[in-house]
XYZ file of C-alpha atoms in Angstrom:
618
model
C 27.409 -17.837 -14.486
C 27.791 -14.228 -16.365
C 31.225 -12.692 -17.439
C 31.277 -9.476 -18.270
C 32.002 -9.247 -21.561
C 30.135 -12.162 -22.935
C 25.966 -10.249 -22.744
C 24.826 -12.248 -25.096
C 21.951 -13.075 -22.743
C 21.109 -10.302 -21.882
C 18.500 -9.713 -25.245
C 16.106 -7.139 -25.218
C 12.718 -8.309 -25.988
C 10.504 -6.588 -28.404
C 7.472 -9.729 -29.273
C 4.316 -9.183 -26.788
C 5.018 -12.843 -24.798
C 2.047 -12.019 -23.690
C -2.193 -10.710 -24.794
C -3.982 -8.818 -23.207
C -4.854 -5.120 -23.049
C -5.961 -5.223 -19.424
C -3.409 -6.610 -16.223
C -6.896 -9.126 -15.461
C -7.337 -10.439 -18.626
C -2.742 -11.059 -18.844
C -3.283 -12.380 -15.874
C -6.212 -15.011 -16.999
C -4.461 -15.311 -20.510
C -1.203 -16.219 -18.742
C -2.795 -18.997 -16.070
C -4.737 -20.709 -19.879
C -0.399 -19.785 -20.906
C 1.246 -21.181 -18.246
C -0.963 -24.462 -16.571
C 1.084 -25.943 -13.981
C 4.399 -24.665 -14.652
C 5.081 -23.340 -10.970
C 4.762 -18.765 -10.723
C 4.947 -18.110 -7.141
C 7.086 -19.469 -4.260
C 7.339 -18.189 -0.255
C 9.209 -20.060 2.247
C 7.116 -20.196 5.437
C 7.932 -21.924 8.395
C 11.353 -23.378 7.572
C 9.424 -25.123 3.482
C 8.936 -23.581 0.519
C 5.514 -23.366 -0.379
C 4.562 -23.453 -4.266
C 1.961 -21.345 -6.399
C 0.985 -22.317 -9.881
C 0.215 -20.280 -13.192
C -3.358 -22.622 -11.788
C -2.688 -22.765 -8.483
C -2.796 -19.151 -8.579
C -5.945 -19.092 -10.403
C -7.907 -20.810 -8.716
C -7.631 -18.746 -5.581
C -7.984 -15.223 -7.117
C -11.121 -16.598 -8.406
C -12.916 -17.832 -5.962
C -11.687 -14.342 -3.805
C -12.738 -12.071 -6.665
C -16.077 -14.212 -6.799
C -16.214 -13.732 -2.944
C -15.780 -9.636 -3.213
C -18.528 -9.549 -5.704
C -20.941 -11.617 -3.216
C -20.130 -9.090 -0.606
C -21.910 -6.420 -3.168
C -17.784 -5.552 -4.069
C -18.471 -3.087 -8.042
C -16.932 -2.366 -10.378
C -14.473 1.122 -10.077
C -14.909 0.444 -6.195
C -11.582 0.686 -4.023
C -10.132 -2.142 -2.081
C -6.984 -1.111 0.065
C -4.415 -4.552 1.174
C -2.292 -2.636 4.088
C 0.192 -6.434 4.254
C 3.832 -7.260 4.027
C 5.457 -8.591 0.756
C 3.495 -12.143 0.851
C 2.204 -14.064 -1.569
C -1.464 -12.919 -0.634
C -0.660 -9.484 -1.446
C -1.034 -11.080 -5.151
C -4.056 -12.641 -4.727
C -6.160 -10.323 -3.068
C -4.101 -7.414 -5.966
C -4.986 -10.041 -8.924
C -8.648 -10.245 -7.420
C -9.796 -6.838 -6.811
C -8.399 -5.646 -10.896
C -10.373 -8.676 -11.630
C -13.468 -7.798 -10.325
C -13.505 -4.412 -12.437
C -12.077 -2.218 -9.164
C -9.423 -0.582 -7.915
C -6.354 -1.775 -5.997
C -4.251 0.909 -3.476
C -1.505 -0.644 -1.623
C -0.817 0.504 2.104
C 2.171 0.324 4.196
C 1.706 -1.663 6.909
C 4.656 0.300 8.784
C 1.504 2.792 8.807
C 0.139 4.007 11.692
C -3.499 3.560 12.569
C -4.439 7.571 10.678
C -2.210 7.287 7.945
C -4.395 4.171 7.484
C -7.436 6.297 8.113
C -6.326 8.863 6.043
C -5.701 6.820 2.458
C -8.076 4.596 2.978
C -10.589 7.768 2.765
C -9.277 9.213 0.274
C -9.351 6.256 -2.365
C -12.886 5.452 -0.865
C -11.206 2.281 0.306
C -14.490 0.188 0.966
C -13.133 -2.914 1.330
C -10.159 -3.826 3.255
C -7.064 -6.214 3.292
C -5.057 -7.056 6.409
C -2.006 -9.656 6.389
C -2.413 -10.131 10.422
C -3.784 -9.084 14.268
C -0.969 -6.012 14.398
C -3.109 -4.184 11.211
C -6.299 -5.634 12.365
C -6.154 -3.485 14.487
C -4.830 -0.858 13.282
C -8.513 -1.327 11.050
C -10.166 -1.678 13.665
C -9.238 2.367 15.328
C -9.802 4.685 12.973
C -13.543 2.041 11.571
C -16.137 4.417 12.891
C -13.977 7.327 11.163
C -14.328 3.973 7.628
C -18.341 5.282 6.904
C -17.555 3.562 3.330
C -15.188 0.580 5.005
C -17.826 -2.688 4.194
C -15.641 -5.512 5.643
C -12.361 -5.629 6.438
C -11.065 -9.377 5.612
C -8.109 -10.325 7.191
C -4.963 -13.112 5.505
C -3.671 -14.433 8.970
C -6.551 -15.471 11.897
C -3.837 -16.307 13.708
C -4.377 -15.681 17.804
C -7.798 -14.013 16.526
C -10.573 -17.383 16.277
C -12.509 -16.361 18.899
C -12.637 -13.119 17.537
C -16.525 -12.630 16.506
C -16.848 -9.125 14.359
C -20.190 -9.152 10.716
C -17.948 -7.230 9.101
C -13.970 -8.365 9.709
C -13.269 -11.705 7.609
C -11.312 -14.366 7.515
C -9.008 -14.619 3.337
C -10.467 -18.378 4.168
C -14.079 -17.845 4.939
C -14.248 -15.412 1.695
C -12.368 -17.974 -0.548
C -15.744 -20.254 0.928
C -18.167 -17.326 0.025
C -16.649 -16.617 -3.367
C -16.992 -21.484 -4.533
C -20.689 -20.320 -2.520
C -21.246 -17.623 -5.918
C -19.157 -19.412 -7.982
C -22.235 -22.011 -8.076
C -24.885 -19.953 -8.398
C -23.444 -17.876 -11.181
C -20.319 -19.883 -12.784
C -19.248 -16.314 -15.624
C -19.318 -14.442 -13.115
C -16.006 -13.525 -12.149
C -14.859 -13.644 -16.597
C -17.915 -11.808 -16.558
C -16.518 -9.229 -14.872
C -12.653 -9.371 -16.662
C -14.097 -9.188 -20.187
C -16.387 -5.363 -19.262
C -13.059 -4.265 -17.763
C -11.613 -1.503 -20.423
C -7.965 -0.383 -20.706
C -9.161 3.102 -19.806
C -10.768 2.445 -16.438
C -8.741 2.943 -13.434
C -6.119 0.077 -12.157
C -4.724 0.755 -9.214
C -3.985 3.409 -7.102
C -0.238 4.166 -5.930
C 0.904 6.545 -2.380
C 3.668 9.285 -2.783
C 5.540 9.238 0.275
C 5.289 12.473 1.521
C 7.814 14.115 3.107
C 5.808 17.660 3.330
C 2.212 17.078 3.835
C -0.255 13.750 2.687
C 0.490 11.193 0.667
C -0.488 11.502 -2.971
C -2.766 8.734 -4.548
C -0.634 8.089 -8.224
C -3.643 7.014 -10.774
C -2.494 4.727 -13.390
C -4.476 3.274 -15.937
C -4.631 -0.943 -17.540
C -3.376 0.368 -19.827
C -0.537 1.371 -19.286
C 0.296 -0.397 -16.395
C 0.218 -3.284 -19.722
C 1.928 -0.986 -22.860
C 5.088 -0.186 -20.041
C 5.493 -3.924 -19.371
C 5.744 -4.324 -21.933
C 7.560 -2.364 -22.422
C 10.100 -2.762 -19.398
C 11.017 -6.256 -21.446
C 12.317 -4.015 -24.249
C 14.676 -2.964 -22.122
C 16.012 -5.503 -19.828
C 14.215 -8.800 -21.280
C 13.840 -11.499 -18.395
C 11.353 -14.921 -19.369
C 10.127 -17.451 -17.176
C 13.455 -19.349 -17.162
C 14.197 -16.810 -14.352
C 13.398 -16.771 -10.462
C 12.638 -13.470 -9.514
C 13.012 -12.125 -5.202
C 9.861 -10.402 -4.068
C 10.956 -8.271 -1.720
C 10.354 -4.751 -1.215
C 7.241 -3.412 -0.319
C 3.915 -4.669 -2.980
C 3.209 -0.662 -2.673
C 5.731 1.086 -3.883
C 6.097 0.967 -7.915
C 9.090 -0.675 -7.784
C 7.376 -3.853 -6.256
C 3.911 -3.283 -8.454
C 4.933 -3.011 -11.543
C 8.538 -4.519 -11.890
C 8.094 -7.380 -9.813
C 4.536 -9.059 -9.517
C 3.521 -7.470 -13.131
C 6.470 -8.279 -14.761
C 6.598 -11.329 -13.583
C 3.087 -11.827 -14.279
C 3.599 -11.157 -18.663
C 6.975 -12.923 -18.647
C 6.203 -16.069 -16.718
C 9.447 -15.351 -14.778
C 9.392 -16.586 -10.938
C 8.565 -15.188 -7.986
C 10.089 -15.716 -5.104
C 8.621 -14.627 -1.156
C 10.751 -14.613 1.385
C 9.767 -15.063 5.169
C 10.014 -11.587 6.750
C 12.963 -8.421 6.395
C 14.782 -9.977 8.253
C 15.775 -12.996 6.605
C 16.386 -11.275 3.163
C 19.746 -11.483 3.311
C 19.465 -15.616 4.501
C 16.637 -15.724 1.654
C 18.357 -14.127 -1.564
C 21.177 -17.080 -0.627
C 18.184 -19.057 -1.045
C 17.330 -18.522 -3.990
C 20.287 -17.350 -6.236
C 17.615 -14.955 -8.131
C 18.301 -14.307 -11.588
C 17.757 -11.380 -12.027
C 18.096 -9.221 -9.060
C 16.494 -5.464 -8.832
C 16.967 -4.084 -5.507
C 17.348 -0.436 -4.200
C 20.729 0.763 -3.425
C 20.838 0.490 0.204
C 20.153 -3.081 -0.024
C 23.130 -3.358 -2.546
C 24.769 -1.489 0.159
C 24.091 -4.075 2.232
C 25.908 -6.273 0.454
C 28.396 -4.545 0.271
C 29.244 -3.396 3.831
C 29.445 -7.496 4.038
C 31.278 -8.337 1.901
C 34.142 -5.724 3.175
C 33.130 -6.221 6.814
C 33.531 -10.616 6.304
C 36.886 -9.758 4.611
C 38.652 -8.002 6.910
C 38.519 -11.251 9.107
C 39.430 -13.238 5.628
C 43.728 -14.033 6.163
C 46.078 -12.693 4.887
C 46.185 -14.687 1.652
C 41.838 -14.466 0.930
C 42.744 -11.099 1.304
C 45.743 -11.090 -0.871
C 44.201 -13.190 -3.035
C 40.636 -11.645 -3.181
C 43.114 -8.510 -3.953
C 44.229 -9.166 -7.169
C 40.743 -10.576 -8.537
C 39.199 -7.563 -7.671
C 42.368 -5.696 -10.011
C 41.719 -8.376 -13.092
C 37.703 -7.774 -13.286
C 38.212 -3.503 -12.795
C 40.543 -3.722 -15.163
C 38.176 -5.585 -17.152
C 34.953 -3.181 -16.035
C 37.158 -0.286 -17.496
C 37.448 -2.104 -21.270
C 34.256 -3.012 -21.604
C 32.587 0.234 -20.008
C 35.319 2.126 -22.644
C 34.032 -0.329 -25.759
C 37.410 -1.665 -25.670
C 37.743 -6.209 -26.400
C 38.720 -8.281 -23.004
C 42.560 -10.529 -24.576
C 41.925 -14.145 -24.220
C 44.688 -13.419 -21.343
C 42.361 -10.905 -19.273
C 39.155 -13.767 -19.607
C 41.698 -16.348 -17.996
C 43.769 -14.391 -15.279
C 39.493 -13.956 -13.849
C 38.487 -17.616 -14.449
C 41.285 -17.552 -12.102
C 40.093 -14.722 -10.582
C 36.797 -16.014 -9.975
C 37.285 -19.386 -8.216
C 39.989 -18.183 -5.944
C 38.734 -15.389 -4.816
C 34.933 -13.413 -6.559
C 33.097 -16.679 -7.073
C 33.351 -16.197 -3.013
C 32.201 -13.127 -2.487
C 28.671 -13.365 -5.727
C 28.081 -16.115 -3.270
C 27.539 -15.194 -0.297
C 25.922 -11.911 -1.368
C 23.945 -14.250 -2.725
C 23.955 -13.373 -6.611
C 26.302 -15.867 -7.715
C 23.795 -17.758 -11.023
C 22.795 -13.618 -11.981
C 22.758 -12.748 -15.762
C 23.016 -9.220 -14.710
C 21.605 -6.581 -11.242
C 19.020 -3.740 -11.897
C 19.127 -0.563 -9.440
C 17.578 2.360 -8.867
C 14.294 4.161 -7.117
C 17.073 6.022 -5.729
C 20.638 7.723 -6.518
C 23.371 4.756 -5.913
C 27.521 5.217 -6.253
C 28.967 4.030 -9.622
C 32.314 3.381 -7.765
C 29.873 0.966 -6.126
C 28.214 -0.037 -10.244
C 31.016 -0.265 -10.457
C 32.492 -2.808 -7.551
C 29.588 -5.189 -9.005
C 30.765 -5.337 -12.319
C 34.726 -6.244 -11.373
C 32.633 -9.217 -10.172
C 31.521 -10.209 -12.875
C 27.670 -8.992 -12.736
C 26.487 -6.495 -14.913
C 24.677 -3.930 -12.840
C 22.073 -1.804 -15.149
C 20.695 1.499 -12.969
C 17.241 2.392 -14.028
C 15.374 5.433 -13.691
C 11.724 6.354 -12.888
C 9.128 7.229 -10.090
C 5.619 6.586 -9.594
C 3.926 8.712 -12.116
C 5.909 7.362 -15.055
C 4.599 3.605 -14.140
C 8.642 2.829 -12.481
C 11.906 3.135 -15.309
C 12.045 5.432 -17.511
C 15.314 5.428 -18.959
C 17.529 3.054 -18.671
C 21.239 2.572 -19.183
C 22.059 -1.406 -21.747
C 24.050 -4.379 -20.918
C 26.071 -3.004 -24.663
C 26.822 0.288 -22.674
C 27.379 0.804 -19.974
C 28.179 3.905 -17.967
C 28.313 3.970 -14.345
C 26.296 7.353 -12.926
C 24.191 7.416 -15.630
C 20.865 6.259 -15.949
C 21.125 5.851 -19.104
C 19.180 6.846 -22.517
C 14.953 6.965 -23.093
C 14.092 4.109 -22.788
C 12.238 2.740 -25.877
C 8.427 3.018 -24.864
C 8.983 7.416 -23.918
C 10.160 10.074 -24.519
C 12.233 12.153 -22.748
C 14.310 15.406 -22.467
C 15.194 17.735 -20.967
C 13.168 21.427 -20.346
C 15.888 24.558 -21.803
C 15.872 26.777 -19.245
C 16.082 24.648 -15.927
C 16.976 21.623 -16.667
C 14.351 19.719 -15.140
C 13.884 16.553 -16.617
C 10.255 15.465 -18.429
C 8.767 12.747 -19.622
C 6.003 12.043 -22.182
C 4.986 8.376 -23.000
C 1.265 6.281 -22.140
C 2.598 4.767 -19.411
C 2.488 8.592 -17.295
C 0.236 8.576 -14.895
C -3.478 9.700 -15.185
C -3.208 12.362 -12.252
C -3.147 12.287 -8.653
C -6.761 10.903 -7.709
C -9.191 14.303 -5.032
C -6.407 17.011 -6.390
C -6.870 18.121 -10.156
C -5.269 21.482 -9.346
C -1.793 19.560 -8.269
C -1.720 17.232 -11.509
C -1.433 19.913 -13.790
C 1.086 21.481 -12.341
C 3.208 17.797 -12.562
C 1.543 17.539 -16.520
C 1.641 20.719 -18.464
C -0.846 20.971 -22.016
C 1.945 18.464 -24.116
C 1.885 15.862 -22.327
C 5.100 16.504 -20.425
C 5.054 15.915 -16.867
C 7.914 17.150 -14.295
C 9.713 14.691 -12.902
C 11.428 17.217 -10.029
C 15.032 15.539 -11.647
C 16.666 18.050 -12.620
C 20.007 16.594 -15.080
C 21.913 17.157 -17.531
C 22.328 14.464 -21.033
C 25.864 12.980 -23.123
C 26.718 14.155 -26.324
C 24.949 9.456 -26.801
C 22.027 10.808 -24.960
C 22.267 9.659 -21.871
C 21.062 11.072 -18.960
C 22.472 11.892 -15.249
C 20.949 13.637 -12.593
C 22.116 16.158 -11.724
C 20.007 16.798 -8.032
C 15.989 17.078 -7.422
C 15.036 21.206 -7.438
C 14.331 21.553 -4.925
C 18.124 19.755 -3.276
C 20.195 22.181 -5.023
C 22.604 23.973 -2.477
C 24.209 27.895 -3.332
C 26.749 28.033 -0.016
C 26.709 31.270 1.510
C 29.620 32.356 -0.959
C 27.519 31.202 -4.329
C 28.379 28.351 -5.726
C 26.594 25.683 -6.257
C 26.368 22.045 -4.919
C 25.405 18.902 -6.093
C 24.740 16.956 -2.333
C 24.208 13.588 -3.318
C 27.580 13.312 -5.101
C 28.741 13.521 -1.934
C 25.825 11.371 -0.121
C 26.833 8.920 -2.654
C 30.066 8.529 -1.774
C 29.533 8.560 1.329
C 27.064 5.703 1.070
C 30.071 3.565 -0.509
C 31.281 3.108 2.642
C 30.076 0.839 4.872
C 30.030 2.209 8.430
C 27.714 5.025 7.103
C 25.037 3.781 5.970
C 22.395 7.058 4.772
C 23.691 10.213 4.583
C 21.998 14.498 4.070
C 24.156 17.060 2.863
C 23.367 20.884 4.078
C 24.486 24.221 3.740
C 22.039 26.288 1.748
C 22.811 29.974 2.113
C 25.801 28.869 4.990
C 29.256 29.753 5.051
C 30.250 25.758 4.444
C 28.773 22.214 4.135
C 27.939 19.647 6.910
C 26.301 16.387 7.265
C 23.980 14.683 9.311
C 25.674 10.575 9.479
C 23.107 7.973 9.900
C 25.620 4.938 11.178
C 25.192 0.912 9.384
C 24.656 -0.301 12.921
C 25.762 -4.019 12.275
C 28.855 -2.925 10.776
C 29.580 -0.363 13.965
C 29.225 -2.330 16.414
C 31.558 -4.933 14.976
C 34.316 -2.191 14.590
C 33.370 -0.858 18.387
C 33.537 -4.912 19.834
C 37.242 -5.366 17.836
C 38.063 -2.815 19.255
C 37.446 -2.688 22.692
C 35.477 0.464 22.503
C 32.560 0.413 25.330
C 28.227 1.572 24.793
C 25.641 0.938 25.987
C 23.665 1.445 22.898
C 23.307 2.103 19.375
C 23.012 6.678 21.254
C 25.780 6.195 22.883
C 27.725 4.157 20.202
C 27.313 6.693 18.422
C 28.390 8.874 20.739
C 31.605 7.258 21.387
C 35.712 9.064 20.821
C 36.589 6.009 18.493
C 33.335 6.279 16.579
C 33.169 9.777 15.232
C 36.895 9.362 14.176
C 35.930 6.127 12.614
C 33.198 8.500 10.653
C 35.610 11.553 10.167
C 38.081 9.272 8.291
C 35.685 8.433 6.622
C 34.690 12.282 5.505
C 37.875 13.441 5.372
C 38.338 10.310 2.380
C 35.182 11.801 0.283
C 36.505 15.669 1.095
C 40.141 14.478 -1.298
C 37.823 13.795 -3.760
C 35.988 16.912 -3.430
C 37.071 20.836 -4.565
C 38.075 23.263 -0.955
C 35.046 24.932 -1.319
C 31.918 21.639 -1.591
C 34.293 20.191 1.376
C 32.134 18.848 4.551
C 33.825 20.293 7.962
C 31.662 19.231 10.514
C 29.118 16.374 10.554
C 26.374 15.275 13.129
C 25.312 11.627 14.306
C 21.948 10.647 14.378
C 21.664 9.171 17.775
C 18.701 7.001 16.810
C 18.573 3.555 14.963
C 15.444 4.622 12.708
C 13.652 2.521 10.945
C 10.700 1.861 8.593
C 8.783 2.904 10.778
C 10.235 6.025 11.732
C 8.788 9.339 9.627
C 11.755 10.346 9.297
C 13.072 7.089 6.059
C 10.697 6.459 3.701
C 9.488 2.871 2.568
C 13.240 3.040 0.346
C 15.147 3.381 3.147
C 15.977 6.877 2.538
C 16.055 9.504 4.324
C 14.080 12.096 3.907
C 15.672 14.775 3.398
C 13.813 17.786 4.433
C 12.066 16.027 7.511
C 15.212 15.351 8.622
C 16.457 19.376 8.571
C 13.910 20.744 10.362
C 13.271 17.965 12.792
C 17.668 18.108 13.324
C 17.424 21.440 12.761
C 19.372 22.424 16.313
C 21.970 20.269 16.210
C 22.374 21.607 12.723
C 22.799 24.947 13.622
C 24.956 23.866 16.672
C 27.787 22.948 13.784
C 27.597 26.298 12.686
C 27.656 28.404 15.617
């Protein structure tokens, strides 16, 4: 179990731990080096099944040979339409081992989106998870003349399917075994022919306006970044990780799959998105990377449980978190922690804090990593007060994930850290925009040369669209997106993310979008935390029949107003929120208002709820 003042267990690793200049070369060297060691685990029907490196290699070789048998050529694209499951990784590595290009499609995408992404990427083979995803593919198949074969991972409910262009993953593996019997070196030949400069993967950015753009990454950039990650937040074969974010998002693809491939850390796959809280307690990862939405949810769960605890338990927690907070302050200030305080913290862990860590599932965590969206500094400090170092990283799809990171030896909540050693980061002197340059920067947008030239300048600097500041130690802090900064009617510049992060620290608020550009005052659209607000209503005997009625209950409106009042006290009068509106629809990943990482899309929300916004200014 980690202690905040002892960070000897979090050391950067600069040596190369696995040879290879392409992702398939890395993978097959990993198979040769690690053999019967467990790499992946997945729980199905209540039972954990382990995949060794050798077992993974056997499956990848068969799938890859099956693709070759189908005529899949180097440079062709195969797309994967599936939730985060082990077969996603198998398909991805098999496509890359063929010299192909692998593209992920979110399982929440509609059939029309599947059609657009397959057309834009020129997909010839489409892997789908099950009958639900197959239905989407079949709906638009007539509009995809380049699509030659659909491969179904889970055939349950499809046993009577008879379609010459649809094949099961098991049948593809059998085809691969037949092909290998006649051409035993077919896969190895493709792997050797793969060059570092070759296009490897496409990662489509979630467009809030217009169509998604396919960010192109070559093998060289992926391998370079995987090695670079280990110099930032090192892990090894003894680490347990949890794989649960969408694999078509750069965070899990790069920071989960490829980073674990490079370091040998074990990947544990959750049963399904609904079982994440249960699975994380069971897995107890030693390294845990998640988006702020997840960390906020865990915090809310502890706060709600605390309200149900006895007064003695509440008092024990208050004392314990106070001790932890005192230590966190010392660590952040770079000061030593006394022996007396260490002893107090040992007692605090025993009587309260260990229970909070176990409730979340981070009781074995050496450190936690947060990224992909801004997070409240107070929330980072809360995790630090539990004794768990929380390191914030920053990056984007176009930078292959993290470009900056807070080092464990100098934690600064609210900062995204200095530039990672594997790339350059600077501020545009005119606009304050953050610029990135390095081998990790993407090749450009597929089929969009003009957009690529807008994004990467002649000197190779990527214009990120994020505005920031840098302190005297070289630590960056994001102030906002260039297009999101609010200038009120009075001419005051407001950074909405600061207010939004404070609001999301409430256990009753899941997300918030602050409005006020060219307006006389600020307002906010809020998405409540359904579970916690429902419990508040039940405990307070507040009647409600559905989600919409819950948001309209006067007592719930008062509850949210109290949370806004709490936040307003931290800001100047001109920066305070005057009115709010609660979304009365329970949103999920399937809804267009949310990104795949469950963030509200600011522009879309402002457009869709324009009448409600205008009503707050009447």
